[in-house]
Amino acid sequence: MKIKNSEFITSAVRREQYPTDERIEVAFVGRSNVGKSSIINSITNRRGLAKVSQTPGKTRLINFFLINNDFYLVDLPGYGYAKVSKTEKASWGKIIETYLSSRLQLKRVVLLVDCRHKPTEDDIMMHEWIKHYGYDVLVIATKSDKLSKNELRKSEKVIRDTLKLAQEDKLYYFSSLNKIGRDELVDSIFDDIILKEDNEQSKES
């Protein structure tokens, strides 16, 4: 799939602030320092589409980006940043859970983890949340340029074991710096759900 255009539409905290046009959605979620904004900018080929904050944990909103005037890429708040209060952490968790528990348009959640580290308790909980609500989940290990091929193999085993991924569960590696495999990753994230949605619309009409 070619991403020809992408634009920021709105930010939201509450359910009534979400877009109401019924387009399907693919959400991205991960720890606050995992490189979520960078990967969104990489796959859309728009350097400043998602704002890259110099302060981890700063994004407190759900951001909706319209892709190809066809579907939404949804940027969920980063979680797990240590230097915020428990109250703030709880509030971000509530924002994410409200979205996951009520969004019929949501067709897939992309969970980002840092390939250099074992997934954290927050990552495990987020993966379990996504599965609990019945969404298709795709895991991307970011910052893959930082590891050697041997280290990447070890990383894959650690991530799969920690998140209890089955062999058929999708796990991809990506670096926002070298962007190797970008087009294939875009296809893996979006192609099948867009095609499925188009087929369902064709049946209805």
Coordinates of C-alpha atoms in Angstrom, one line a residue:
M1 CA 0.0 0.0 0.0
K2 CA 1.2 3.5 -0.9
I3 CA 0.6 6.3 1.6
K4 CA 0.0 9.2 -0.6
N5 CA -1.2 11.7 1.9
S6 CA -1.6 12.1 5.6
E7 CA -2.9 14.8 7.8
F8 CA -3.6 15.6 11.4
I9 CA -7.3 15.8 12.1
T10 CA -7.9 16.1 15.9
S11 CA -6.8 15.3 19.4
A12 CA -9.1 13.8 21.9
V13 CA -9.3 12.7 25.6
R14 CA -13.0 11.8 25.9
R15 CA -15.1 9.5 23.7
E16 CA -17.3 12.4 22.4
Q17 CA -14.2 14.0 20.9
Y18 CA -13.3 11.1 18.6
P19 CA -14.1 11.4 14.9
T20 CA -17.6 10.4 14.0
D21 CA -17.3 9.6 10.2
E22 CA -17.0 5.8 10.8
R23 CA -13.7 5.3 8.9
I24 CA -11.7 2.3 10.2
E25 CA -8.8 2.9 12.5
V26 CA -5.3 1.4 13.3
A27 CA -3.9 2.5 16.6
F28 CA -0.2 2.7 17.7
V29 CA 0.7 2.4 21.3
G30 CA 3.9 1.9 23.3
R31 CA 6.1 3.2 26.1
S32 CA 6.7 7.0 26.1
N33 CA 10.4 6.6 24.9
V34 CA 9.9 3.8 22.4
G35 CA 10.0 6.1 19.3
K36 CA 6.3 6.0 18.4
S37 CA 6.2 9.5 16.8
S38 CA 9.4 8.7 14.8
I39 CA 7.9 5.5 13.4
I40 CA 4.6 7.2 12.5
N41 CA 6.6 9.9 10.7
S42 CA 8.7 7.2 8.9
I43 CA 5.9 5.1 7.6
T44 CA 3.8 8.1 6.5
N45 CA 6.9 9.8 5.0
R46 CA 6.0 13.0 6.8
R47 CA 8.8 14.3 9.0
G48 CA 6.6 16.5 11.3
L49 CA 3.3 14.7 11.2
A50 CA 3.6 13.3 14.7
K51 CA 5.4 15.7 17.1
V52 CA 8.5 14.1 18.5
S53 CA 8.7 15.4 22.1
Q54 CA 12.0 16.0 23.8
T55 CA 10.3 15.2 27.1
P56 CA 9.2 11.5 27.4
G57 CA 5.7 11.1 28.7
K58 CA 4.5 14.5 27.5
T59 CA 1.8 13.3 25.1
R60 CA -1.4 13.0 27.0
L61 CA -3.9 13.0 24.1
I62 CA -5.1 10.6 21.5
N63 CA -4.2 12.0 18.1
F64 CA -6.0 11.0 14.9
F65 CA -4.3 11.2 11.5
L66 CA -6.2 10.7 8.3
I67 CA -4.3 8.5 5.8
N68 CA -5.1 8.6 2.0
N69 CA -8.5 10.1 3.0
D70 CA -9.4 6.5 3.7
F71 CA -8.7 5.5 7.3
Y72 CA -7.3 6.8 10.6
L73 CA -3.9 6.1 12.1
V74 CA -4.4 6.7 15.8
D75 CA -1.5 7.7 18.1
L76 CA -2.3 6.7 21.7
P77 CA -0.6 8.3 24.7
G78 CA 2.8 6.9 25.7
Y79 CA 2.8 5.0 28.9
G80 CA 5.3 3.9 31.6
Y81 CA 7.3 7.1 32.1
A82 CA 8.7 7.0 35.6
K83 CA 8.8 10.7 36.3
V84 CA 5.1 11.4 36.5
S85 CA 2.7 11.0 39.4
K86 CA 0.6 7.9 40.0
T87 CA -2.5 10.1 39.4
E88 CA -1.2 11.1 36.0
K89 CA -0.3 7.5 35.1
A90 CA -3.8 6.3 36.1
S91 CA -5.3 9.1 34.0
W92 CA -3.3 8.1 30.8
G93 CA -4.3 4.5 31.4
K94 CA -7.9 5.5 31.6
I95 CA -7.7 7.4 28.4
I96 CA -6.2 4.4 26.6
E97 CA -8.6 1.9 28.1
T98 CA -11.6 4.0 27.3
Y99 CA -10.6 4.1 23.7
L100 CA -9.8 0.3 23.5
S101 CA -13.0 -0.7 25.2
S102 CA -15.4 1.3 23.1
R103 CA -14.1 1.9 19.6
L104 CA -15.9 -0.2 17.0
Q105 CA -13.9 1.4 14.2
L106 CA -10.6 0.1 15.6
K107 CA -9.4 -2.9 13.6
R108 CA -5.8 -3.4 14.7
V109 CA -3.4 -2.2 17.4
V110 CA 0.3 -1.9 16.7
L111 CA 2.2 -2.4 20.0
L112 CA 5.7 -0.9 19.9
V113 CA 8.5 -2.3 22.1
D114 CA 12.2 -1.4 22.3
C115 CA 14.2 -4.2 20.8
R116 CA 17.2 -3.5 23.1
H117 CA 15.3 -4.4 26.3
K118 CA 13.0 -7.1 27.6
P119 CA 9.3 -5.9 27.4
T120 CA 8.3 -4.3 30.7
E121 CA 5.4 -5.1 32.9
D122 CA 3.5 -2.2 31.3
D123 CA 4.2 -3.7 27.8
I124 CA 2.9 -7.1 29.0
M125 CA -0.2 -5.4 30.5
M126 CA -0.9 -3.4 27.3
H127 CA -0.5 -6.6 25.2
E128 CA -3.0 -8.4 27.4
W129 CA -5.4 -5.4 27.3
I130 CA -5.4 -5.5 23.5
K131 CA -6.0 -9.2 23.4
H132 CA -8.7 -8.9 26.1
Y133 CA -10.7 -6.5 24.0
G134 CA -10.4 -8.8 21.0
Y135 CA -8.3 -6.7 18.6
D136 CA -5.8 -8.0 16.1
V137 CA -2.3 -7.0 17.4
L138 CA 0.9 -6.6 15.6
V139 CA 4.2 -6.1 17.6
I140 CA 7.0 -3.9 16.2
A141 CA 10.4 -3.9 17.9
T142 CA 11.9 -0.4 17.4
K143 CA 15.5 0.9 17.1
S144 CA 16.7 -2.3 15.4
D145 CA 19.7 -0.4 14.0
K146 CA 21.2 -0.5 17.5
L147 CA 21.6 -4.3 17.5
S148 CA 23.8 -6.8 15.6
K149 CA 22.1 -9.7 13.7
N150 CA 23.0 -12.0 16.6
E151 CA 21.6 -9.6 19.1
L152 CA 18.4 -9.3 17.1
R153 CA 17.9 -13.1 17.1
K154 CA 18.3 -13.1 20.9
S155 CA 15.9 -10.1 21.2
E156 CA 13.2 -11.9 19.2
K157 CA 13.3 -14.8 21.6
V158 CA 13.1 -12.6 24.6
I159 CA 10.2 -10.5 23.2
R160 CA 8.2 -13.6 22.1
D161 CA 8.8 -15.4 25.4
T162 CA 7.9 -12.3 27.5
L163 CA 4.8 -11.4 25.6
K164 CA 3.9 -15.1 25.1
L165 CA 3.6 -14.7 21.4
A166 CA 2.6 -17.7 19.4
Q167 CA 4.7 -18.7 16.4
E168 CA 2.1 -17.2 14.0
D169 CA 1.8 -13.9 16.0
K170 CA 3.3 -11.0 14.0
L171 CA 6.6 -9.5 15.2
Y172 CA 8.5 -7.1 13.1
Y173 CA 11.8 -5.1 13.5
F174 CA 12.2 -1.6 12.3
S175 CA 14.5 1.4 12.6
S176 CA 13.2 4.9 12.0
L177 CA 16.8 5.9 11.1
N178 CA 17.6 3.6 8.3
K179 CA 14.0 2.8 7.3
I180 CA 15.0 -0.6 5.9
G181 CA 11.9 -2.6 5.0
R182 CA 9.6 0.4 5.4
D183 CA 7.3 -0.4 2.4
E184 CA 6.9 -4.1 3.5
L185 CA 6.1 -2.9 7.0
V186 CA 3.4 -0.5 5.7
D187 CA 1.9 -3.4 3.7
S188 CA 1.9 -5.7 6.8
I189 CA 0.2 -3.1 9.0
F190 CA -2.5 -1.8 6.7
D191 CA -3.0 -3.9 3.5
D192 CA -5.1 -6.8 4.8
I193 CA -7.5 -4.8 6.9
I194 CA -8.0 -2.2 4.2
L195 CA -8.7 -5.0 1.7
K196 CA -11.1 -6.7 4.1
E197 CA -12.9 -3.5 4.7
D198 CA -13.3 -2.8 1.0
N199 CA -14.7 -6.3 0.4
E200 CA -17.2 -5.9 3.2
Q201 CA -18.3 -2.6 1.8
S202 CA -18.7 -4.1 -1.6
K203 CA -20.9 -6.9 -0.2
E204 CA -23.1 -4.3 1.5
S205 CA -23.6 -2.3 -1.7

